[in-house]
Amino acid sequence: QYHRSLRLSCAIQKYIKKKSNPSLLDIFIPQLNQIYLNLDLLTVMKKRVAILKGGNSVEREVSLSTGQSCYKALIRLGYNVKSIDTKENFIDELIKFKPDVVFNALHGKYGEDGIIQGLLETLKIPYTHSGVQASSIAMDKNLAKICFKEAGIPVVEHIILDKSFSLENIPFKLPYVIKPLAGGSSVD
């Protein structure tokens, strides 16, 4: 697992180095390394894992489902797991559990946008997920696409719609996807 993660990280880094300017490398390379380091923590530690799920975003139900699936899988692998819904005040419960690592199963706002990552870094608790900066950039689809384009990574055409848009004003042929600019999953 560790060697696969390391090879994948190196391959992505080589691709970005070929295609991008150094300033983007400063942002994405440390974040890639953080992702693989944190995933490896789960493989190696086999200790206390807190799963953060639920939350207050419109993607709450998706997150609860993700969290439950992760809980079952980690229990099967022999981890000491505590599932924590972040809808209410969860910080005391998290601190009391004293996890070796947090598995971030939160979706959307507060889970994928750098907020929970910042909290976990402040508490000095390792976690699975991208870091604060990469998460906040990736959550803003327009900003992420700008960064990817600058790095030479192909992206599909897109437009930003305001709340008054009509389907007739979309210049693309079907099929297409409409997603919130700063949301995760496609939701109704």
Coordinates of N, CA and C in Angstrom, one line a residue:
Q1 N 0.8 -1.2 0.0 CA 0.0 0.0 0.0 C 0.9 1.3 0.0
Y2 N 1.8 1.3 0.9 CA 2.7 2.5 1.0 C 3.5 2.7 -0.3
H3 N 4.0 1.6 -0.9 CA 4.8 1.8 -2.1 C 3.9 2.2 -3.3
R4 N 2.7 1.7 -3.3 CA 1.8 2.1 -4.4 C 1.5 3.6 -4.3
S5 N 1.2 4.0 -3.1 CA 0.9 5.4 -2.9 C 2.1 6.3 -3.2
L6 N 3.3 5.9 -2.9 CA 4.5 6.6 -3.2 C 4.7 6.7 -4.7
R7 N 4.5 5.6 -5.4 CA 4.7 5.6 -6.8 C 3.7 6.5 -7.5
L8 N 2.4 6.5 -7.1 CA 1.4 7.3 -7.6 C 1.7 8.8 -7.4
S9 N 2.1 9.1 -6.2 CA 2.5 10.5 -5.8 C 3.6 11.0 -6.7
C10 N 4.7 10.1 -6.9 CA 5.8 10.5 -7.8 C 5.4 10.7 -9.2
A11 N 4.5 9.8 -9.7 CA 4.0 9.9 -11.1 C 3.3 11.2 -11.3
I12 N 2.4 11.6 -10.4 CA 1.6 12.8 -10.5 C 2.6 14.0 -10.4
Q13 N 3.5 14.0 -9.5 CA 4.5 15.1 -9.4 C 5.3 15.3 -10.7
K14 N 5.7 14.2 -11.3 CA 6.5 14.3 -12.6 C 5.6 14.9 -13.6
Y15 N 4.3 14.5 -13.7 CA 3.4 15.1 -14.7 C 3.2 16.6 -14.5
I16 N 3.0 17.0 -13.2 CA 2.8 18.4 -12.9 C 4.1 19.2 -13.2
K17 N 5.3 18.6 -12.9 CA 6.5 19.3 -13.2 C 6.7 19.6 -14.7
K18 N 6.3 18.6 -15.5 CA 6.4 18.8 -16.9 C 5.5 19.9 -17.5
K19 N 4.3 20.0 -16.9 CA 3.3 20.8 -17.4 C 3.0 22.1 -16.8
S20 N 3.7 22.4 -15.7 CA 3.3 23.6 -15.0 C 4.4 24.5 -14.6
N21 N 4.0 25.6 -14.0 CA 5.0 26.6 -13.5 C 5.3 26.2 -12.0
P22 N 6.5 26.6 -11.5 CA 6.9 26.3 -10.1 C 5.9 26.7 -9.0
S23 N 5.2 27.8 -9.2 CA 4.3 28.3 -8.1 C 3.2 27.3 -7.9
L24 N 2.7 26.7 -8.9 CA 1.7 25.7 -8.7 C 2.2 24.4 -8.0
L25 N 3.5 24.1 -8.3 CA 4.1 23.0 -7.6 C 4.1 23.2 -6.1
D26 N 4.4 24.4 -5.7 CA 4.5 24.8 -4.3 C 3.2 24.5 -3.6
I27 N 2.0 24.6 -4.3 CA 0.7 24.4 -3.7 C 0.4 22.9 -3.7
F28 N 0.5 22.2 -4.9 CA 0.0 20.9 -5.0 C 0.9 19.7 -4.5
I29 N 2.2 19.8 -4.7 CA 3.1 18.7 -4.3 C 3.0 18.4 -2.8
P30 N 3.1 19.4 -1.9 CA 3.0 19.1 -0.5 C 1.6 18.5 -0.2
Q31 N 0.6 19.0 -0.9 CA -0.8 18.4 -0.6 C -0.9 17.0 -1.0
L32 N -0.3 16.6 -2.2 CA -0.3 15.2 -2.6 C 0.5 14.4 -1.6
N33 N 1.6 14.8 -1.2 CA 2.3 14.0 -0.2 C 1.5 13.9 1.1
Q34 N 0.8 14.9 1.5 CA 0.0 14.9 2.7 C -1.1 13.8 2.6
I35 N -1.8 13.8 1.4 CA -2.8 12.8 1.2 C -2.3 11.4 1.3
Y36 N -1.1 11.1 0.7 CA -0.6 9.7 0.7 C -0.1 9.4 2.1
L37 N 0.5 10.3 2.8 CA 1.0 10.1 4.1 C -0.2 9.7 5.0
N38 N -1.2 10.5 4.9 CA -2.4 10.3 5.8 C -3.1 9.0 5.5
L39 N -3.2 8.6 4.2 CA -3.7 7.3 3.9 C -2.9 6.2 4.4
D40 N -1.6 6.3 4.4 CA -0.7 5.3 4.9 C -0.8 5.2 6.4
L41 N -1.1 6.3 7.1 CA -1.3 6.2 8.5 C -2.4 5.2 8.9
L42 N -3.5 5.2 8.1 CA -4.5 4.2 8.3 C -4.0 2.8 8.2
T43 N -3.2 2.6 7.2 CA -2.7 1.2 6.9 C -1.8 0.7 8.0
V44 N -0.9 1.6 8.4 CA 0.2 1.2 9.4 C -0.3 1.2 10.8
M45 N -1.1 2.2 11.2 CA -1.3 2.4 12.7 C -2.2 1.4 13.3
K46 N -3.3 1.0 12.7 CA -4.3 0.1 13.3 C -4.6 0.4 14.7
K47 N -4.9 1.7 14.9 CA -5.2 2.2 16.3 C -6.5 2.9 16.3
R48 N -6.6 4.0 16.9 CA -7.9 4.7 17.1 C -8.2 5.6 15.9
V49 N -9.3 5.3 15.3 CA -9.7 6.1 14.1 C -11.1 6.7 14.4
A50 N -11.1 8.0 14.3 CA -12.4 8.7 14.4 C -12.9 9.0 13.0
I51 N -14.1 8.7 12.7 CA -14.7 9.0 11.4 C -15.6 10.2 11.6
L52 N -15.4 11.3 10.9 CA -16.2 12.4 11.0 C -17.2 12.3 9.8
K53 N -18.5 12.4 10.1 CA -19.5 12.2 9.1 C -20.7 13.2 9.4
G54 N -21.6 13.2 8.5 CA -22.9 14.0 8.6 C -22.7 15.4 8.4
G55 N -22.6 16.2 9.5 CA -22.4 17.6 9.3 C -23.7 18.4 9.0
N56 N -23.5 19.6 8.6 CA -24.6 20.5 8.3 C -24.8 20.9 6.8
S57 N -24.0 20.3 6.0 CA -24.1 20.7 4.5 C -25.3 20.1 3.9
V58 N -25.6 20.5 2.7 CA -26.7 19.9 1.9 C -26.4 18.4 1.5
E59 N -25.1 18.1 1.7 CA -24.7 16.7 1.4 C -24.6 15.8 2.6
R60 N -25.4 16.1 3.7 CA -25.4 15.4 4.9 C -25.7 13.9 4.7
E61 N -26.7 13.6 4.0 CA -27.2 12.2 3.8 C -26.1 11.4 3.1
V62 N -25.4 12.0 2.1 CA -24.3 11.3 1.4 C -23.2 11.0 2.3
S63 N -22.9 12.0 3.2 CA -21.8 11.9 4.2 C -22.1 10.8 5.2
L64 N -23.4 10.7 5.7 CA -23.8 9.7 6.6 C -23.6 8.3 6.0
S65 N -24.0 8.2 4.8 CA -23.8 6.9 4.1 C -22.3 6.5 3.9
T66 N -21.5 7.5 3.5 CA -20.1 7.3 3.4 C -19.5 6.9 4.7
G67 N -19.8 7.6 5.8 CA -19.3 7.4 7.1 C -19.7 6.0 7.6
Q68 N -20.9 5.5 7.3 CA -21.3 4.2 7.8 C -20.5 3.1 7.0
S69 N -20.3 3.3 5.7 CA -19.6 2.3 4.9 C -18.1 2.3 5.4
C70 N -17.5 3.4 5.7 CA -16.1 3.5 6.2 C -16.0 2.8 7.5
Y71 N -17.0 3.1 8.4 CA -17.0 2.5 9.7 C -17.0 1.0 9.6
K72 N -17.9 0.4 8.8 CA -17.9 -1.1 8.7 C -16.6 -1.6 8.2
A73 N -16.0 -0.9 7.2 CA -14.8 -1.4 6.6 C -13.6 -1.3 7.6
L74 N -13.5 -0.3 8.3 CA -12.4 -0.1 9.3 C -12.6 -1.1 10.5
I75 N -13.8 -1.3 10.9 CA -14.0 -2.3 12.0 C -13.6 -3.7 11.5
R76 N -13.9 -4.0 10.2 CA -13.5 -5.3 9.6 C -12.0 -5.5 9.6
L77 N -11.3 -4.3 9.4 CA -9.8 -4.4 9.3 C -9.2 -4.3 10.7
G78 N -10.0 -4.3 11.8 CA -9.4 -4.4 13.1 C -9.1 -3.0 13.8
Y79 N -9.6 -1.9 13.3 CA -9.3 -0.7 13.9 C -10.3 -0.4 15.1
N80 N -9.9 0.4 16.0 CA -10.7 0.9 17.1 C -11.4 2.2 16.5
V81 N -12.6 2.1 16.2 CA -13.3 3.1 15.4 C -14.4 3.8 16.2
K82 N -14.5 5.1 16.1 CA -15.6 5.9 16.7 C -16.1 6.8 15.6
S83 N -17.4 6.6 15.3 CA -18.1 7.4 14.3 C -18.7 8.6 15.0
I84 N -18.4 9.8 14.5 CA -18.8 11.1 15.1 C -19.6 11.9 14.1
D85 N -20.8 12.2 14.4 CA -21.6 13.1 13.6 C -21.3 14.6 14.0
T86 N -20.9 15.4 13.0 CA -20.4 16.7 13.3 C -21.6 17.8 13.2
K87 N -22.8 17.3 13.2 CA -23.9 18.2 13.1 C -24.0 19.2 14.3
E88 N -23.8 18.7 15.5 CA -23.8 19.5 16.7 C -22.4 19.6 17.2
N89 N -22.2 20.1 18.4 CA -20.9 20.3 19.0 C -20.2 18.9 19.1
F90 N -19.2 18.7 18.3 CA -18.5 17.4 18.3 C -17.1 17.4 18.7
I91 N -16.6 18.6 18.9 CA -15.1 18.8 19.2 C -14.7 18.1 20.5
D92 N -15.6 18.3 21.6 CA -15.3 17.6 22.9 C -15.2 16.1 22.7
E93 N -16.2 15.6 22.0 CA -16.3 14.1 21.8 C -15.0 13.6 21.0
L94 N -14.6 14.4 20.0 CA -13.4 14.1 19.3 C -12.1 14.1 20.2
I95 N -12.0 15.1 20.9 CA -10.8 15.3 21.8 C -10.8 14.2 22.8
K96 N -12.0 13.8 23.4 CA -12.1 12.8 24.4 C -11.7 11.4 23.9
F97 N -12.0 11.1 22.6 CA -11.7 9.9 22.0 C -10.2 9.7 21.8
K98 N -9.5 10.8 21.6 CA -8.0 10.8 21.4 C -7.6 9.9 20.2
P99 N -8.1 10.3 19.0 CA -7.8 9.4 17.8 C -6.4 9.6 17.4
D100 N -5.8 8.5 16.8 CA -4.5 8.6 16.2 C -4.6 9.2 14.8
V101 N -5.8 9.1 14.2 CA -6.1 9.7 12.9 C -7.6 9.9 12.7
V102 N -8.0 10.9 12.0 CA -9.4 11.1 11.7 C -9.6 10.7 10.2
F103 N -10.6 9.9 10.0 CA -11.0 9.6 8.6 C -12.2 10.6 8.3
N104 N -11.9 11.5 7.3 CA -12.8 12.5 7.0 C -13.8 12.0 6.0
A105 N -15.1 11.7 6.4 CA -16.1 11.3 5.6 C -17.2 12.4 5.3
L106 N -16.8 13.6 5.7 CA -17.7 14.7 5.5 C -17.7 15.1 4.0
H107 N -18.9 15.5 3.5 CA -19.0 16.0 2.1 C -19.4 17.4 2.1
G108 N -19.0 18.1 1.1 CA -19.5 19.5 0.9 C -18.9 20.5 1.8
K109 N -19.6 21.6 2.1 CA -19.2 22.7 2.9 C -18.8 22.2 4.3
Y110 N -17.7 22.7 4.8 CA -17.1 22.4 6.1 C -16.4 21.0 6.1
G111 N -16.6 20.2 5.1 CA -15.9 18.9 5.1 C -14.8 18.8 4.0
E112 N -15.1 19.5 2.9 CA -14.2 19.4 1.8 C -13.5 20.7 1.4
D113 N -13.9 21.8 2.2 CA -13.4 23.1 1.8 C -12.3 23.7 2.6
G114 N -11.7 22.9 3.4 CA -10.5 23.3 4.2 C -10.9 23.7 5.7
I115 N -12.2 23.8 6.0 CA -12.6 24.2 7.3 C -12.2 23.1 8.3
I116 N -12.7 21.9 8.1 CA -12.4 20.8 9.1 C -10.9 20.5 9.1
Q117 N -10.3 20.6 7.9 CA -8.8 20.3 7.9 C -8.1 21.3 8.8
G118 N -8.5 22.6 8.7 CA -7.9 23.6 9.6 C -8.1 23.3 11.1
L119 N -9.3 22.9 11.4 CA -9.6 22.5 12.8 C -8.7 21.4 13.2
L120 N -8.6 20.3 12.4 CA -7.8 19.1 12.8 C -6.3 19.5 12.9
E121 N -5.8 20.4 12.0 CA -4.5 20.8 12.1 C -4.2 21.6 13.4
T122 N -5.2 22.4 13.7 CA -5.1 23.2 15.0 C -5.0 22.3 16.2
L123 N -5.8 21.2 16.1 CA -5.8 20.2 17.2 C -4.7 19.2 17.1
K124 N -3.9 19.3 16.0 CA -2.7 18.5 15.8 C -3.1 17.0 15.7
I125 N -4.3 16.8 15.0 CA -4.7 15.4 14.8 C -4.6 15.1 13.3
P126 N -3.8 14.0 12.9 CA -3.6 13.7 11.5 C -5.0 13.3 10.9
Y127 N -5.1 13.5 9.6 CA -6.4 13.2 9.0 C -6.2 12.7 7.5
T128 N -7.2 12.0 7.0 CA -7.2 11.6 5.6 C -7.9 12.7 4.8
H129 N -7.3 13.2 3.8 CA -7.9 14.2 3.0 C -6.8 15.1 2.6
S130 N -7.0 16.0 1.6 CA -6.1 17.0 1.2 C -6.0 18.0 2.4
G131 N -4.9 18.8 2.4 CA -4.8 19.9 3.4 C -5.7 21.0 3.2
V132 N -5.5 22.1 4.0 CA -6.4 23.2 4.0 C -6.4 23.9 2.7
Q133 N -5.2 24.3 2.2 CA -5.1 25.1 0.9 C -5.6 24.3 -0.3
A134 N -5.2 23.1 -0.5 CA -5.7 22.3 -1.6 C -7.2 22.1 -1.5
S135 N -7.7 21.8 -0.3 CA -9.1 21.6 -0.2 C -9.9 22.9 -0.6
S136 N -9.5 24.0 -0.1 CA -10.2 25.3 -0.4 C -10.1 25.6 -1.9
I137 N -9.0 25.3 -2.5 CA -8.9 25.6 -4.0 C -9.8 24.6 -4.7
A138 N -9.7 23.3 -4.4 CA -10.5 22.3 -5.1 C -12.0 22.5 -4.9
M139 N -12.4 23.0 -3.8 CA -13.8 23.2 -3.6 C -14.4 24.3 -4.5
D140 N -13.6 25.2 -4.9 CA -14.1 26.3 -5.8 C -13.8 25.8 -7.2
K141 N -14.8 25.2 -7.9 CA -14.6 24.6 -9.1 C -13.9 25.5 -10.2
N142 N -14.3 26.8 -10.2 CA -13.7 27.7 -11.2 C -12.2 27.9 -10.9
L143 N -11.9 28.1 -9.6 CA -10.5 28.3 -9.3 C -9.7 27.1 -9.5
A144 N -10.2 25.9 -9.2 CA -9.5 24.7 -9.4 C -9.3 24.5 -10.9
K145 N -10.2 24.8 -11.8 CA -10.0 24.6 -13.2 C -9.0 25.6 -13.7
I146 N -8.9 26.8 -13.2 CA -7.9 27.8 -13.6 C -6.5 27.2 -13.2
C147 N -6.4 26.6 -12.0 CA -5.1 26.0 -11.6 C -4.7 24.8 -12.5
F148 N -5.7 24.0 -12.8 CA -5.4 22.8 -13.6 C -5.0 23.3 -15.0
K149 N -5.7 24.3 -15.6 CA -5.3 24.8 -16.9 C -3.9 25.3 -16.9
E150 N -3.6 26.1 -15.9 CA -2.2 26.6 -15.8 C -1.2 25.5 -15.7
A151 N -1.6 24.4 -15.1 CA -0.7 23.3 -15.0 C -0.6 22.4 -16.2
G152 N -1.4 22.8 -17.3 CA -1.5 22.0 -18.5 C -2.3 20.8 -18.5
I153 N -3.2 20.7 -17.5 CA -4.1 19.6 -17.3 C -5.4 19.9 -18.1
P154 N -5.8 19.1 -19.0 CA -7.0 19.4 -19.8 C -8.3 19.4 -18.9
V155 N -9.1 20.4 -19.1 CA -10.4 20.5 -18.4 C -11.5 20.7 -19.4
V156 N -12.7 20.3 -19.0 CA -13.8 20.5 -19.9 C -14.3 21.9 -19.9
E157 N -14.9 22.3 -21.0 CA -15.5 23.7 -21.0 C -16.5 23.8 -19.9
H158 N -16.6 25.1 -19.4 CA -17.6 25.3 -18.4 C -18.1 26.8 -18.4
I159 N -19.2 27.0 -17.8 CA -19.6 28.4 -17.6 C -20.1 28.5 -16.2
I160 N -20.2 29.7 -15.7 CA -20.7 29.9 -14.3 C -22.1 30.6 -14.5
L161 N -23.1 29.9 -13.9 CA -24.5 30.4 -14.0 C -24.8 31.2 -12.7
D162 N -25.7 32.1 -12.9 CA -26.3 32.8 -11.7 C -27.6 32.1 -11.4
K163 N -28.3 32.6 -10.3 CA -29.5 31.9 -9.9 C -30.7 32.2 -10.9
S164 N -30.5 33.2 -11.8 CA -31.6 33.5 -12.7 C -31.4 32.8 -14.1
F165 N -30.5 31.8 -14.2 CA -30.2 31.1 -15.5 C -31.5 30.3 -15.9
S166 N -31.6 30.1 -17.2 CA -32.6 29.2 -17.8 C -31.8 28.2 -18.6
L167 N -32.4 27.0 -18.8 CA -31.7 26.0 -19.5 C -31.5 26.4 -21.0
E168 N -32.3 27.3 -21.5 CA -32.1 27.7 -22.9 C -30.8 28.5 -23.1
N169 N -30.3 29.1 -22.0 CA -29.1 29.9 -22.0 C -27.8 29.2 -21.9
I170 N -27.9 27.9 -21.7 CA -26.7 27.1 -21.6 C -26.2 26.7 -23.0
P171 N -25.0 27.1 -23.3 CA -24.5 27.0 -24.7 C -23.9 25.6 -25.0
F172 N -24.1 24.6 -24.2 CA -23.6 23.3 -24.4 C -24.8 22.4 -24.8
K173 N -24.4 21.3 -25.6 CA -25.4 20.3 -26.0 C -25.5 19.3 -24.8
L174 N -26.7 18.7 -24.7 CA -26.8 17.6 -23.7 C -25.9 16.5 -24.1
P175 N -25.4 15.7 -23.2 CA -25.6 15.8 -21.7 C -24.6 16.8 -21.1
Y176 N -24.9 17.4 -20.0 CA -24.1 18.2 -19.2 C -24.5 18.1 -17.7
V177 N -23.6 18.6 -16.9 CA -23.8 18.5 -15.4 C -23.9 19.9 -14.9
I178 N -24.8 20.2 -14.0 CA -24.9 21.4 -13.3 C -24.6 21.1 -11.9
K179 N -23.6 21.8 -11.4 CA -23.1 21.6 -10.0 C -23.0 22.9 -9.3
P180 N -23.1 23.0 -8.0 CA -22.8 24.2 -7.3 C -21.4 24.6 -7.4
L181 N -21.0 25.8 -7.5 CA -19.7 26.3 -7.7 C -18.8 25.8 -6.5
A182 N -19.3 25.8 -5.3 CA -18.5 25.5 -4.2 C -19.1 24.3 -3.4
G183 N -19.8 23.4 -4.1 CA -20.3 22.2 -3.4 C -19.6 21.0 -3.9
G184 N -19.8 19.9 -3.3 CA -19.2 18.6 -3.7 C -20.1 17.8 -4.6
S185 N -20.9 16.9 -4.0 CA -21.7 16.0 -4.8 C -22.8 16.8 -5.6
S186 N -23.3 16.3 -6.7 CA -24.4 16.8 -7.4 C -25.7 16.5 -6.5
V187 N -26.4 17.5 -6.1 CA -27.6 17.3 -5.3 C -28.7 18.1 -5.9
D188 N -30.0 17.7 -5.6 CA -31.1 18.4 -6.1 C -31.3 19.7 -5.4

